[in-house]
Amino acid sequence: MEKGRVIGVCLGFLLAIPAVFIRLIVRFISLGCGVFRVKTRTQPACLLDPELGVHKYMSVNGIKIHYVEAGDSDKPLMLFVHGFPEFWFSWRHQIKHFKRNYRVVAMDTRGYNESDKPAGIDEYILKNLVEDVKGLVEGLGVSKFTLVAHDWGGAIAWNVAAIYPEMVENLIICNLPHVLALEDAQKSSWSQMLKSWYMVFFQCPVLPELFTLMEDIKIMNGNMKDAKEEDKEVLEAYKYAFRDYTTWNRGINYYRALVTNKGLEFAKSIKGRLSSIEVRTLHIFGTGDKHLGLESAQASAKYVKNYQLELLEGVSHWVQQEAPQQVNALMDTFLQKS
């Protein structure tokens, strides 16, 4: 095992003792083996809603990518990239709103939902994730597009904008500070270090996957509660998309890949380009985010030449789902000025 992974695994297990093991033991005493039971589910009807578009697949960068497309194919392309633990459906409110004026495409990134799930941590280094986006856009027959992303999708999008600025006409990020600003905060701010505890925990093998599957994927109940999502069918849609060990493993591998030799080499190779993003950028940030601090969102201006930060007071990390009307309005205003 590589040095970065060894250090990560050791720290992850140390962190897991108070954060996870105790809770797991308590729940196991109460529920027995049922603590790991996941209910068998069928696909909820909301995932097949024709108002959200047509489900399609494309071979990209050696894998099959699933995406949903809506709107007129002759109109400008707007590509949505989801975060963790999410999938294309997290953009449902934006798809319905922007399909009137754009060709909207919401993808499942590799490892998620209906996209291919190649095995191996290095399959999920940022270089591959960036090339997946580029390949999908080129496969759609487009050379320039608007890129909209949230959370982990934001990390991918920052890198796409750094490497292929000529392709990205507008960059819209929801709750993910510029990756270098976030790195700065993780090194200098105890608050951000504590908020990022799960990134260390995710370096452990197996345990994080079991933790996320516990009690019928109970973690999703908390996420939906934070997002103030009361529709039970939406919760079922998320649990359907994350119903197995493999999907959780692939999503968590995004975090593990950050500290592999290939992941670290790629980060080093792109740092210069990341330090000066030229694409005009809108960052929408919910200040109620439990995982990311406001300071790193504000500090992102240091790394972006044309940076507009819009704060939604008290809104959670799941900003585009909790406050879709506000997010859509901010996006409209920003895009009208392009």
GROMACS .gro file of C-alpha atoms in nm:
model
  338
    1MET     CA    1   0.000   0.000   0.000
    2GLU     CA    2   0.128   0.350  -0.085
    3LYS     CA    3   0.259   0.580   0.189
    4GLY     CA    4  -0.026   0.830   0.159
    5ARG     CA    5  -0.285   0.555   0.186
    6VAL     CA    6  -0.110   0.394   0.485
    7ILE     CA    7  -0.109   0.723   0.675
    8GLY     CA    8  -0.470   0.787   0.578
    9VAL     CA    9  -0.586   0.443   0.688
   10CYS     CA   10  -0.411   0.471   1.025
   11LEU     CA   11  -0.555   0.815   1.095
   12GLY     CA   12  -0.895   0.699   0.973
   13PHE     CA   13  -0.905   0.407   1.213
   14LEU     CA   14  -0.795   0.628   1.503
   15LEU     CA   15  -1.076   0.870   1.422
   16ALA     CA   16  -1.325   0.588   1.375
   17ILE     CA   17  -1.290   0.462   1.732
   18PRO     CA   18  -1.485   0.749   1.894
   19ALA     CA   19  -1.681   0.854   1.587
   20VAL     CA   20  -1.809   0.520   1.459
   21PHE     CA   21  -1.712   0.209   1.655
   22ILE     CA   22  -1.892   0.309   1.973
   23ARG     CA   23  -2.210   0.397   1.786
   24LEU     CA   24  -2.189   0.075   1.587
   25ILE     CA   25  -2.150  -0.138   1.900
   26VAL     CA   26  -2.444   0.034   2.070
   27ARG     CA   27  -2.669  -0.014   1.767
   28PHE     CA   28  -2.554  -0.373   1.720
   29ILE     CA   29  -2.648  -0.454   2.081
   30SER     CA   30  -2.991  -0.306   2.013
   31LEU     CA   31  -3.059  -0.442   1.664
   32GLY     CA   32  -2.821  -0.733   1.618
   33CYS     CA   33  -2.731  -0.815   1.258
   34GLY     CA   34  -3.034  -0.611   1.152
   35VAL     CA   35  -2.819  -0.302   1.190
   36PHE     CA   36  -2.684  -0.377   0.841
   37ARG     CA   37  -3.019  -0.462   0.681
   38VAL     CA   38  -3.104  -0.268   0.364
   39LYS     CA   39  -3.460  -0.295   0.238
   40THR     CA   40  -3.514  -0.425  -0.115
   41ARG     CA   41  -3.640  -0.140  -0.333
   42THR     CA   42  -3.790  -0.085  -0.676
   43GLN     CA   43  -3.718   0.224  -0.881
   44PRO     CA   44  -3.937   0.516  -0.763
   45ALA     CA   45  -4.157   0.674  -1.030
   46CYS     CA   46  -3.999   1.017  -0.978
   47LEU     CA   47  -3.678   0.893  -1.140
   48LEU     CA   48  -3.868   0.827  -1.462
   49ASP     CA   49  -4.056   1.157  -1.468
   50PRO     CA   50  -4.060   1.264  -1.837
   51GLU     CA   51  -4.047   1.628  -1.726
   52LEU     CA   52  -3.688   1.565  -1.619
   53GLY     CA   53  -3.578   1.446  -1.961
   54VAL     CA   54  -3.461   1.137  -2.146
   55HIS     CA   55  -3.221   0.882  -1.999
   56LYS     CA   56  -2.919   0.820  -2.220
   57TYR     CA   57  -2.576   0.655  -2.210
   58MET     CA   58  -2.244   0.735  -2.373
   59SER     CA   59  -1.910   0.557  -2.385
   60VAL     CA   60  -1.660   0.806  -2.245
   61ASN     CA   61  -1.296   0.765  -2.142
   62GLY     CA   62  -1.324   0.386  -2.140
   63ILE     CA   63  -1.646   0.365  -1.937
   64LYS     CA   64  -2.022   0.407  -1.984
   65ILE     CA   65  -2.169   0.730  -1.847
   66HIS     CA   66  -2.540   0.765  -1.774
   67TYR     CA   67  -2.702   1.106  -1.812
   68VAL     CA   68  -3.043   1.268  -1.839
   69GLU     CA   69  -3.101   1.521  -2.114
   70ALA     CA   70  -3.382   1.775  -2.156
   71GLY     CA   71  -3.447   2.084  -2.365
   72ASP     CA   72  -3.370   2.180  -2.725
   73SER     CA   73  -3.046   2.025  -2.854
   74ASP     CA   74  -2.981   2.339  -3.063
   75LYS     CA   75  -2.964   2.559  -2.753
   76PRO     CA   76  -2.650   2.620  -2.542
   77LEU     CA   77  -2.537   2.326  -2.331
   78MET     CA   78  -2.565   2.341  -1.952
   79LEU     CA   79  -2.400   2.043  -1.781
   80PHE     CA   80  -2.478   1.954  -1.419
   81VAL     CA   81  -2.229   1.755  -1.208
   82HIS     CA   82  -2.349   1.620  -0.872
   83GLY     CA   83  -2.168   1.571  -0.543
   84PHE     CA   84  -2.145   1.303  -0.272
   85PRO     CA   85  -2.362   1.122  -0.188
   86GLU     CA   86  -2.587   1.233  -0.474
   87PHE     CA   87  -2.663   1.154  -0.838
   88TRP     CA   88  -2.817   1.329  -1.139
   89PHE     CA   89  -3.153   1.365  -0.958
   90SER     CA   90  -3.010   1.626  -0.720
   91TRP     CA   91  -3.054   1.877  -1.007
   92ARG     CA   92  -3.424   1.804  -1.064
   93HIS     CA   93  -3.532   2.160  -0.978
   94GLN     CA   94  -3.270   2.314  -1.205
   95ILE     CA   95  -3.347   2.078  -1.494
   96LYS     CA   96  -3.712   2.183  -1.500
   97HIS     CA   97  -3.624   2.552  -1.480
   98PHE     CA   98  -3.336   2.578  -1.728
   99LYS     CA   99  -3.454   2.336  -1.996
  100ARG     CA  100  -3.659   2.621  -2.144
  101ASN     CA  101  -3.351   2.810  -2.256
  102TYR     CA  102  -3.076   2.548  -2.249
  103ARG     CA  103  -2.994   2.198  -2.355
  104VAL     CA  104  -2.958   2.061  -2.003
  105VAL     CA  105  -2.764   1.746  -1.923
  106ALA     CA  106  -2.730   1.600  -1.572
  107MET     CA  107  -2.474   1.321  -1.551
  108ASP     CA  108  -2.404   1.039  -1.308
  109THR     CA  109  -2.030   1.060  -1.255
  110ARG     CA  110  -1.831   0.738  -1.269
  111GLY     CA  111  -1.913   0.498  -0.988
  112TYR     CA  112  -2.258   0.645  -0.925
  113ASN     CA  113  -2.608   0.518  -0.995
  114GLU     CA  114  -2.641   0.400  -1.358
  115SER     CA  115  -2.289   0.490  -1.474
  116ASP     CA  116  -2.017   0.225  -1.483
  117LYS     CA  117  -1.843   0.144  -1.155
  118PRO     CA  118  -1.487   0.038  -1.234
  119ALA     CA  119  -1.301  -0.124  -0.944
  120GLY     CA  120  -0.985   0.023  -0.798
  121ILE     CA  121  -0.910   0.345  -0.613
  122ASP     CA  122  -0.697   0.497  -0.890
  123GLU     CA  123  -0.995   0.480  -1.125
  124TYR     CA  124  -1.129   0.777  -0.929
  125ILE     CA  125  -0.838   1.020  -0.940
  126LEU     CA  126  -0.939   1.369  -1.045
  127LYS     CA  127  -0.767   1.336  -1.380
  128ASN     CA  128  -1.013   1.063  -1.482
  129LEU     CA  129  -1.311   1.256  -1.350
  130VAL     CA  130  -1.207   1.565  -1.546
  131GLU     CA  131  -1.158   1.365  -1.865
  132ASP     CA  132  -1.502   1.207  -1.819
  133VAL     CA  133  -1.661   1.553  -1.826
  134LYS     CA  134  -1.457   1.664  -2.126
  135GLY     CA  135  -1.535   1.343  -2.314
  136LEU     CA  136  -1.908   1.367  -2.245
  137VAL     CA  137  -1.923   1.727  -2.367
  138GLU     CA  138  -1.730   1.645  -2.682
  139GLY     CA  139  -1.952   1.342  -2.739
  140LEU     CA  140  -2.252   1.572  -2.724
  141GLY     CA  141  -2.100   1.762  -3.015
  142VAL     CA  142  -2.029   2.079  -2.817
  143SER     CA  143  -1.707   2.279  -2.780
  144LYS     CA  144  -1.822   2.539  -2.523
  145PHE     CA  145  -2.069   2.502  -2.236
  146THR     CA  146  -2.193   2.623  -1.898
  147LEU     CA  147  -2.073   2.401  -1.614
  148VAL     CA  148  -2.281   2.378  -1.296
  149ALA     CA  149  -2.160   2.167  -1.006
  150HIS     CA  150  -2.210   2.091  -0.637
  151ASP     CA  151  -1.983   1.946  -0.366
  152TRP     CA  152  -1.754   1.680  -0.522
  153GLY     CA  153  -1.886   1.786  -0.859
  154GLY     CA  154  -1.748   2.128  -0.768
  155ALA     CA  155  -1.401   1.983  -0.715
  156ILE     CA  156  -1.422   1.825  -1.060
  157ALA     CA  157  -1.552   2.150  -1.210
  158TRP     CA  158  -1.273   2.366  -1.062
  159ASN     CA  159  -1.024   2.130  -1.226
  160VAL     CA  160  -1.207   2.129  -1.559
  161ALA     CA  161  -1.203   2.509  -1.561
  162ALA     CA  162  -0.830   2.508  -1.483
  163ILE     CA  163  -0.732   2.256  -1.751
  164TYR     CA  164  -0.985   2.338  -2.024
  165PRO     CA  165  -1.079   2.706  -1.976
  166GLU     CA  166  -1.149   2.742  -2.348
  167MET     CA  167  -1.440   2.500  -2.312
  168VAL     CA  168  -1.613   2.653  -2.009
  169GLU     CA  169  -1.812   2.965  -2.087
  170ASN     CA  170  -1.961   3.000  -1.738
  171LEU     CA  171  -1.874   2.821  -1.415
  172ILE     CA  172  -2.138   2.794  -1.143
  173ILE     CA  173  -2.042   2.622  -0.819
  174CYS     CA  174  -2.276   2.534  -0.534
  175ASN     CA  175  -2.117   2.491  -0.191
  176LEU     CA  176  -1.764   2.394  -0.275
  177PRO     CA  177  -1.492   2.653  -0.220
  178HIS     CA  178  -1.204   2.666  -0.464
  179VAL     CA  179  -1.002   2.352  -0.390
  180LEU     CA  180  -0.686   2.545  -0.300
  181ALA     CA  181  -0.880   2.775  -0.066
  182LEU     CA  182  -1.028   2.466   0.098
  183GLU     CA  183  -0.683   2.310   0.133
  184ASP     CA  184  -0.560   2.632   0.295
  185ALA     CA  185  -0.847   2.620   0.545
  186GLN     CA  186  -0.791   2.252   0.624
  187LYS     CA  187  -0.430   2.335   0.715
  188SER     CA  188  -0.490   2.657   0.911
  189SER     CA  189  -0.839   2.639   1.058
  190TRP     CA  190  -0.929   2.400   1.341
  191SER     CA  191  -1.293   2.457   1.258
  192GLN     CA  192  -1.250   2.333   0.900
  193MET     CA  193  -1.027   2.048   1.015
  194LEU     CA  194  -1.302   1.925   1.245
  195LYS     CA  195  -1.567   1.970   0.975
  196SER     CA  196  -1.354   1.759   0.741
  197TRP     CA  197  -1.324   1.465   0.984
  198TYR     CA  198  -1.515   1.232   0.751
  199MET     CA  199  -1.251   1.274   0.479
  200VAL     CA  200  -0.999   1.112   0.714
  201PHE     CA  201  -1.246   0.844   0.824
  202PHE     CA  202  -1.313   0.756   0.459
  203GLN     CA  203  -0.951   0.646   0.421
  204CYS     CA  204  -1.037   0.332   0.622
  205PRO     CA  205  -1.121   0.024   0.414
  206VAL     CA  206  -1.470  -0.129   0.437
  207LEU     CA  207  -1.584   0.042   0.757
  208PRO     CA  208  -1.714   0.362   0.593
  209GLU     CA  209  -1.919   0.160   0.347
  210LEU     CA  210  -2.076  -0.042   0.628
  211PHE     CA  211  -2.139   0.276   0.825
  212THR     CA  212  -2.328   0.439   0.536
  213LEU     CA  213  -2.541   0.128   0.482
  214MET     CA  214  -2.637   0.102   0.851
  215GLU     CA  215  -3.006   0.085   0.944
  216ASP     CA  216  -3.138   0.094   0.590
  217ILE     CA  217  -2.906   0.376   0.475
  218LYS     CA  218  -3.014   0.600   0.762
  219ILE     CA  219  -2.749   0.855   0.665
  220MET     CA  220  -2.981   0.964   0.381
  221ASN     CA  221  -3.256   1.049   0.630
  222GLY     CA  222  -3.021   1.300   0.790
  223ASN     CA  223  -2.918   1.450   0.458
  224MET     CA  224  -3.278   1.496   0.349
  225LYS     CA  225  -3.365   1.648   0.687
  226ASP     CA  226  -3.082   1.900   0.646
  227ALA     CA  227  -3.209   1.982   0.298
  228LYS     CA  228  -3.562   2.026   0.439
  229GLU     CA  229  -3.685   1.771   0.187
  230GLU     CA  230  -4.018   1.628   0.308
  231ASP     CA  231  -4.111   1.424   0.002
  232LYS     CA  232  -4.072   1.058   0.103
  233GLU     CA  233  -4.039   0.953  -0.260
  234VAL     CA  234  -3.728   1.168  -0.296
  235LEU     CA  235  -3.575   0.994   0.006
  236GLU     CA  236  -3.661   0.658  -0.149
  237ALA     CA  237  -3.500   0.768  -0.476
  238TYR     CA  238  -3.174   0.840  -0.297
  239LYS     CA  239  -3.184   0.511  -0.108
  240TYR     CA  240  -3.255   0.329  -0.433
  241ALA     CA  241  -2.953   0.489  -0.601
  242PHE     CA  242  -2.730   0.402  -0.302
  243ARG     CA  243  -2.877   0.062  -0.222
  244ASP     CA  244  -2.556  -0.144  -0.239
  245TYR     CA  245  -2.203  -0.165  -0.108
  246THR     CA  246  -2.047  -0.113  -0.451
  247THR     CA  247  -2.197   0.232  -0.508
  248TRP     CA  248  -2.086   0.355  -0.166
  249ASN     CA  249  -1.740   0.207  -0.220
  250ARG     CA  250  -1.696   0.386  -0.551
  251GLY     CA  251  -1.814   0.720  -0.414
  252ILE     CA  252  -1.586   0.692  -0.110
  253ASN     CA  253  -1.299   0.599  -0.342
  254TYR     CA  254  -1.307   0.960  -0.467
  255TYR     CA  255  -1.170   1.059  -0.124
  256ARG     CA  256  -0.922   0.772  -0.111
  257ALA     CA  257  -0.785   0.857  -0.455
  258LEU     CA  258  -0.682   1.201  -0.333
  259VAL     CA  259  -0.391   1.052  -0.136
  260THR     CA  260  -0.268   0.785  -0.378
  261ASN     CA  261   0.056   0.850  -0.562
  262LYS     CA  262  -0.131   0.915  -0.888
  263GLY     CA  263  -0.377   1.143  -0.713
  264LEU     CA  264  -0.103   1.345  -0.545
  265GLU     CA  265   0.099   1.366  -0.867
  266PHE     CA  266  -0.200   1.501  -1.058
  267ALA     CA  267  -0.274   1.759  -0.787
  268LYS     CA  268   0.087   1.876  -0.798
  269SER     CA  269   0.089   1.898  -1.178
  270ILE     CA  270  -0.221   2.117  -1.196
  271LYS     CA  271  -0.163   2.346  -0.898
  272GLY     CA  272  -0.026   2.630  -1.109
  273ARG     CA  273  -0.328   2.636  -1.337
  274LEU     CA  274  -0.568   2.599  -1.045
  275SER     CA  275  -0.417   2.904  -0.875
  276SER     CA  276  -0.554   3.139  -1.140
  277ILE     CA  277  -0.897   3.042  -1.276
  278GLU     CA  278  -0.987   3.261  -1.573
  279VAL     CA  279  -1.346   3.144  -1.631
  280ARG     CA  280  -1.613   3.381  -1.499
  281THR     CA  281  -1.745   3.214  -1.185
  282LEU     CA  282  -2.053   3.230  -0.966
  283HIS     CA  283  -2.026   3.058  -0.629
  284ILE     CA  284  -2.356   3.006  -0.445
  285PHE     CA  285  -2.291   2.915  -0.083
  286GLY     CA  286  -2.537   2.817   0.187
  287THR     CA  287  -2.397   2.947   0.514
  288GLY     CA  288  -2.561   2.666   0.713
  289ASP     CA  289  -2.319   2.412   0.566
  290LYS     CA  290  -2.205   2.165   0.835
  291HIS     CA  291  -1.909   2.046   0.631
  292LEU     CA  292  -1.758   2.359   0.476
  293GLY     CA  293  -1.674   2.692   0.635
  294LEU     CA  294  -1.769   3.032   0.497
  295GLU     CA  295  -1.410   3.154   0.529
  296SER     CA  296  -1.284   2.927   0.251
  297ALA     CA  297  -1.570   3.035   0.023
  298GLN     CA  298  -1.470   3.398   0.076
  299ALA     CA  299  -1.101   3.316   0.032
  300SER     CA  300  -1.174   3.155  -0.306
  301ALA     CA  301  -1.157   3.501  -0.466
  302LYS     CA  302  -0.779   3.478  -0.428
  303TYR     CA  303  -0.768   3.206  -0.692
  304VAL     CA  304  -1.036   3.325  -0.939
  305LYS     CA  305  -0.999   3.633  -1.159
  306ASN     CA  306  -1.372   3.694  -1.204
  307TYR     CA  307  -1.540   3.562  -0.887
  308GLN     CA  308  -1.889   3.636  -0.761
  309LEU     CA  309  -1.991   3.493  -0.424
  310GLU     CA  310  -2.359   3.484  -0.330
  311LEU     CA  311  -2.451   3.377   0.022
  312LEU     CA  312  -2.779   3.212   0.118
  313GLU     CA  313  -2.809   3.268   0.492
  314GLY     CA  314  -2.886   2.956   0.696
  315VAL     CA  315  -2.923   2.730   0.392
  316SER     CA  316  -2.757   2.389   0.426
  317HIS     CA  317  -2.488   2.218   0.220
  318TRP     CA  318  -2.762   2.081  -0.009
  319VAL     CA  319  -2.827   2.431  -0.139
  320GLN     CA  320  -2.974   2.363  -0.486
  321GLN     CA  321  -3.228   2.124  -0.335
  322GLU     CA  322  -3.319   2.323  -0.024
  323ALA     CA  323  -3.345   2.666  -0.192
  324PRO     CA  324  -3.405   2.595  -0.563
  325GLN     CA  325  -3.588   2.918  -0.639
  326GLN     CA  326  -3.311   3.131  -0.493
  327VAL     CA  327  -3.040   2.928  -0.663
  328ASN     CA  328  -3.218   2.941  -0.998
  329ALA     CA  329  -3.271   3.316  -0.971
  330LEU     CA  330  -2.904   3.378  -0.893
  331MET     CA  331  -2.803   3.161  -1.184
  332ASP     CA  332  -3.041   3.343  -1.418
  333THR     CA  333  -2.905   3.683  -1.322
  334PHE     CA  334  -2.545   3.568  -1.361
  335LEU     CA  335  -2.607   3.405  -1.699
  336GLN     CA  336  -2.793   3.707  -1.836
  337LYS     CA  337  -2.476   3.912  -1.787
  338SER     CA  338  -2.255   3.673  -1.985
   0.00000   0.00000   0.00000
